[in-house]
XYZ file of C-alpha atoms in Angstrom:
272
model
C -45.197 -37.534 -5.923
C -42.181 -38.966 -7.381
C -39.083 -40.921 -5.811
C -36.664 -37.650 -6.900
C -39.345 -35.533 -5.110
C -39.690 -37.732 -1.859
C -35.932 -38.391 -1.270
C -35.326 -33.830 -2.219
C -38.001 -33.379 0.474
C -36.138 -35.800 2.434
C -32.706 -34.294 2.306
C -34.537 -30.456 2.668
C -36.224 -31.875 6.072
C -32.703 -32.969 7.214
C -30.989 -30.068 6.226
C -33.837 -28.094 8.404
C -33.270 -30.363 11.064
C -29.714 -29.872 11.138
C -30.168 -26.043 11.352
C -33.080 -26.069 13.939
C -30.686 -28.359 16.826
C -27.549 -25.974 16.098
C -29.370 -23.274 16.396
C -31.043 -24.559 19.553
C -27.206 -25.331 20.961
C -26.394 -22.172 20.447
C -29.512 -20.577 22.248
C -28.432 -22.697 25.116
C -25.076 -21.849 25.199
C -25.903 -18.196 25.007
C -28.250 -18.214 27.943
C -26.172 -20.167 30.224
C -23.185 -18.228 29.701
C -25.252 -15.461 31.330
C -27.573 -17.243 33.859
C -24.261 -19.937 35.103
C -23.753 -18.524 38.654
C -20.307 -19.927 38.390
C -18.853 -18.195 35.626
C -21.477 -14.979 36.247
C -20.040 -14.223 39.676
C -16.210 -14.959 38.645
C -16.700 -11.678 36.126
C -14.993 -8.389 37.640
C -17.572 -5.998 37.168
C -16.113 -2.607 35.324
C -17.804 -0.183 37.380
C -18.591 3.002 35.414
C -16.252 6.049 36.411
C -16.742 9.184 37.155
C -17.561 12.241 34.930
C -14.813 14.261 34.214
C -16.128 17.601 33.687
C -19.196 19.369 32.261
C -20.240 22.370 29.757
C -22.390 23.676 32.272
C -19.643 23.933 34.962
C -16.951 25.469 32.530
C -15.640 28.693 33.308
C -16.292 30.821 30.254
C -14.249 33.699 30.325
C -12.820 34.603 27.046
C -8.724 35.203 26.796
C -6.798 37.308 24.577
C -3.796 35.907 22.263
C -1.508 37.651 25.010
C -3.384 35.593 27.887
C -3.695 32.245 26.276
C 0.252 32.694 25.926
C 0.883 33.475 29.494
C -1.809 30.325 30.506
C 0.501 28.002 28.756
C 3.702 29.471 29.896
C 2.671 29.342 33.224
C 1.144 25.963 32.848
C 4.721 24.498 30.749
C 6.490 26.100 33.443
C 4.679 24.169 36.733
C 5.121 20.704 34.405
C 8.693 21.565 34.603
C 9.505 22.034 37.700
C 6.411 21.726 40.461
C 6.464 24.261 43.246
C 6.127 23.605 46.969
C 1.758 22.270 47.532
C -0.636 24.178 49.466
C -0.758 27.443 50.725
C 2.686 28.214 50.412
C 3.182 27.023 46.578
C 0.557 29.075 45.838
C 1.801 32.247 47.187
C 5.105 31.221 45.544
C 3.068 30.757 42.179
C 1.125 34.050 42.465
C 4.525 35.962 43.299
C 6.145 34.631 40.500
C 3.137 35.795 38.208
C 1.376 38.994 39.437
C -0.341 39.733 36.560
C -2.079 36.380 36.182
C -5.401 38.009 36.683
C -7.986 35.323 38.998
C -9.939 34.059 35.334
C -6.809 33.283 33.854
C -5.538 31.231 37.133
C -9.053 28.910 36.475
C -7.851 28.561 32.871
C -3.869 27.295 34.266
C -5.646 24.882 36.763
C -7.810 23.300 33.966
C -5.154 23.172 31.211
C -3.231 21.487 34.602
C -5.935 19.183 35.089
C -6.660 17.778 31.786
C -2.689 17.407 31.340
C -2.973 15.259 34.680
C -1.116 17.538 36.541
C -3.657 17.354 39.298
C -1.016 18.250 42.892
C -0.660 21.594 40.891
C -4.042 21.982 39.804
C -5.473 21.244 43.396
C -2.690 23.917 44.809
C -4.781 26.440 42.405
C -8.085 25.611 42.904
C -7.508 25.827 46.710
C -5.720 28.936 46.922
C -8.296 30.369 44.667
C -11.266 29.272 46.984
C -9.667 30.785 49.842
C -8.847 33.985 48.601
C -11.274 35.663 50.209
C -8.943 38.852 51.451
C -8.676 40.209 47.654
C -12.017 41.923 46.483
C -11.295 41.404 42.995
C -9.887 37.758 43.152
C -13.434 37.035 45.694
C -15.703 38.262 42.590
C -14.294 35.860 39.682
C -14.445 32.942 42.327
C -17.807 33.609 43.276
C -18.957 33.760 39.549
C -16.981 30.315 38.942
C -17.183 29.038 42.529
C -19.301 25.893 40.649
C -16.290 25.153 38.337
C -13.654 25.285 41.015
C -15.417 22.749 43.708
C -16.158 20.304 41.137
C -12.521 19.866 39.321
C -11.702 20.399 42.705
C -14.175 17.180 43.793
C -12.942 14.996 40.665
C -8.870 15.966 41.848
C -9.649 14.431 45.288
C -11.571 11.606 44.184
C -8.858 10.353 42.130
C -6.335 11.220 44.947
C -8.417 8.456 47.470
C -9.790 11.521 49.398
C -13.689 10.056 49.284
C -14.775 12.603 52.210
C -13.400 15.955 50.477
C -14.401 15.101 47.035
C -18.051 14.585 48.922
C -18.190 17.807 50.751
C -16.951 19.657 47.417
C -20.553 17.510 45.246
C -22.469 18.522 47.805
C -21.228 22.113 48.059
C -21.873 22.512 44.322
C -25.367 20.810 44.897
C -25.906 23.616 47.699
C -26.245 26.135 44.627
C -27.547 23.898 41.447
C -29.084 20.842 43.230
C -30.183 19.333 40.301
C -27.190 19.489 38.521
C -26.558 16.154 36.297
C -22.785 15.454 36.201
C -22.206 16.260 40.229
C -25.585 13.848 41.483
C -24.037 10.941 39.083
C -20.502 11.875 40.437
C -21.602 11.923 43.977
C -23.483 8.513 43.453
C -20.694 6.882 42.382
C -18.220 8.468 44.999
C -21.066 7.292 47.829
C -21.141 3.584 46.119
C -17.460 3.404 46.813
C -17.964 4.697 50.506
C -20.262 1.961 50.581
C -23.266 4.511 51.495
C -25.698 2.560 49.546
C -28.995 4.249 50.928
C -27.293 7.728 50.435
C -26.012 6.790 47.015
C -29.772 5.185 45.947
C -31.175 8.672 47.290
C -28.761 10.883 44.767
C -28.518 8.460 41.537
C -33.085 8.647 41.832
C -32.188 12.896 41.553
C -29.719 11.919 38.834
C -32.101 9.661 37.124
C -34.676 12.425 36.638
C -32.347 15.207 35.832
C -30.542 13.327 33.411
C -31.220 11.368 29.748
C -29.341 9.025 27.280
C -26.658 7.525 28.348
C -25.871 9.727 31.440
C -29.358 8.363 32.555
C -28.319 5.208 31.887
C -25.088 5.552 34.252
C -26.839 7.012 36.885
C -29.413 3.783 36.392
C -26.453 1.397 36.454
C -24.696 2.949 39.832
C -28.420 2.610 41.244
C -28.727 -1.020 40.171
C -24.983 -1.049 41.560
C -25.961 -0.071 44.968
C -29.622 -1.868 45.360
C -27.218 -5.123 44.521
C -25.418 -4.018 47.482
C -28.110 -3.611 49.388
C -29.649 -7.259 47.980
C -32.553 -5.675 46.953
C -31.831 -8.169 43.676
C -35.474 -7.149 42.547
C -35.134 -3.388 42.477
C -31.546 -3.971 41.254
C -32.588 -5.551 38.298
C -35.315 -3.073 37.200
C -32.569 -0.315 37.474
C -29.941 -2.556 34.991
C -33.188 -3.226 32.506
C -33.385 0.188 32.218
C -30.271 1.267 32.177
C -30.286 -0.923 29.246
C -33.067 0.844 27.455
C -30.656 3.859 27.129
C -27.424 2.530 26.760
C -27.984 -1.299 25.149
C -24.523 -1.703 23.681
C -22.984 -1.465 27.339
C -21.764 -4.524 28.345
C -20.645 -4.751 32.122
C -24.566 -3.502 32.492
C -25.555 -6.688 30.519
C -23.602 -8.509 32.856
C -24.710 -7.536 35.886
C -28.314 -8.077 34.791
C -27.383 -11.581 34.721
C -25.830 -11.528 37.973
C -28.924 -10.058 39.827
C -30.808 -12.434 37.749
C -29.125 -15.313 39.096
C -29.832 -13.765 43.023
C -33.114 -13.716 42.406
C -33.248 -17.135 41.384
C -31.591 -17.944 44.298
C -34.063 -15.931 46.487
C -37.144 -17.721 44.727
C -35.076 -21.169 45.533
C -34.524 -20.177 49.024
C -38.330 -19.541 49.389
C -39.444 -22.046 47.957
C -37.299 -24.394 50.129
C-alpha cells in the first residue's frame, strides 16, 4: 500500500471518527432530555380534552329550506340578545316561537353549541329533557334523549359542573354502555375529580370499544390516572401503547419519560 493510500485511509478513519462521537453526543443528549428528572417533571403535561361530539349521538332529523331558515333565525336572534336561563327563558323562547317543532329546537341548541353559545344551548337542552307534559315534544326527546344528555354533559363540563356532566355520561351509558366518545369523556371528567380507580375502570371499557387514536386517548387518560395512583409500572404500559396508535403525540411521549423516571426511582428505592 502506498503513502497516498495510507494517509486517504487515514483522513477516511478520522472523518468516521468524527461522525461516530457526534453522533454519540447527540444520542446522549436525546436520551437525557427525556430520562433528566429535573427538566422531565418541570414539563406541564397537556392533558388530552374532551370529545366534543359524535356521529353516533347526532340527531338526524332532516329539515326543510323553510326550517333550516327559522333554526338560524332563531339561533341569530338568542346571539343577539340572550333571554332570561332556565326554566323561565325557555318558556320565554318557546312563546316567542310556537312553531319551532321539538327536532328543530335540538338543531337551535347544536348550531348554539358549536357557536359557543353554551348558557343558551344548556337553557334548550334542559327544557327539552323536562318536557315531559307534551306527548309530542316527550317522543322526539326520547328518540334523541342520547344526543341531548351528552351536549348536555360536554356544556357542564366546560362550565366546572364535574358532578352534572357525570350523571348526564353515565345516563347516556344507562342506554349504550359501550358507547366510545361518552366512556373516554367520562374518564377524563373522573381524572379531573381525581376518581382514579373509577376513571381506570371506564378508560379499560373505552380501551376495548374504541381504536386508532381514540384508543390511544382513552390509553393515555389510563396511563394518566395509574400515574396518579403510582402504579408507575402499569402507567407506563398504558403510555407505550397509547403510543402504538397515536406515535406522533407528544405530551404522551413525555409522560412515558416521566413514569420512566418513577420507576427508576422505585427500583433505586428498593434497591437501597
Amino acid at each position: 500500500m502506498t503513502a497516498v493510500n495510507w494517509k486517504e485511509n487515514g483522513i477516511l478513519l478520522s472523518v468516521i471518527g468524527i461522525l461516530l462521537l457526534l453522533l454519540l453526543a447527540g444520542v446522549e443528549a436525546y436520551i437525557q432530555e427525556f430520562t433528566d428528572s429535573d427538566d422531565v417533571l418541570d414539563i406541564a403535561i397537556q392533558n388530552d380534552a374532551e370529545v366534543d361530539s359524535d356521529e353516533n349521538l347526532q340527531a338526524d332529523s332532516v329539515l326543510t329550506p323553510e326550517e333550516l331558515q327559522l333554526v338560524a333565525s332563531i339561533a341569530e336572534q338568542f346571539r343577539s340578545k340572550e333571554p332570561r336561563p332556565g326554566a323561565a327563558g325557555w318558556k320565554v323562547a318557546r312563546s316567542e316561537f310556537p312553531q319551532a317543532s321539538p327536532g328543530l329546537w335540538l338543531d337551535v341548541a347544536k348550531r348554539l353549541y358549536e357557536t359557543e353559545h353554551y348558557d343558551i344551548s344548556r337553557m334548550i337542552y334542559e327544557g327539552l329533557l323536562n318536557a315531559t307534559t307534551n306527548q309530542r315534544t316527550f317522543e322526539v326527546i326520547e328518540k334523541h334523549r342520547e344526543t341531548a344528555l351528552f351536549q348536555l354533559a360536554r356544556i357542564y363540563s366546560q362550565d366546572g359542573r364535574p358532578a352534572e356532566a357525570i350523571k348526564n355520561y353515565r345516563a347516556v351509558l344507562k342506554t349504550n354502555p359501550n358507547h366510545q366518545v361518552t366512556l373516554i369523556n367520562l374518564g377524563l371528567v373522573l381524572n379531573q375529580e381525581k376518581r382514579y380507580p373509577e376513571a381506570v375502570e371506564v378508560l379499560n371499557l373505552a380501551v376495548g370499544t374504541n381504536s386508532g387514536s381514540q384508543k390511544a386517548k382513552a390509553l393515555a387518560a389510563k396511563g394518566d390516572a395509574l400515574m396518579a395512583m403510582q402504579d408507575y409500572v402499569g402507567a407506563q404500559a398504558a403510555f407505550e401503547q397509547s403510543i402504538l396508535y397515536r406515535p406522533q403525540h407528544a405530551s404522551t411521549f413525555r409522560k412515558l419519560a416521566e413514569t420512566k423516571v418513577a420507576n427508576h426511582r422505585d427500583s433505586a428505592d428498593v434497591l437501597k
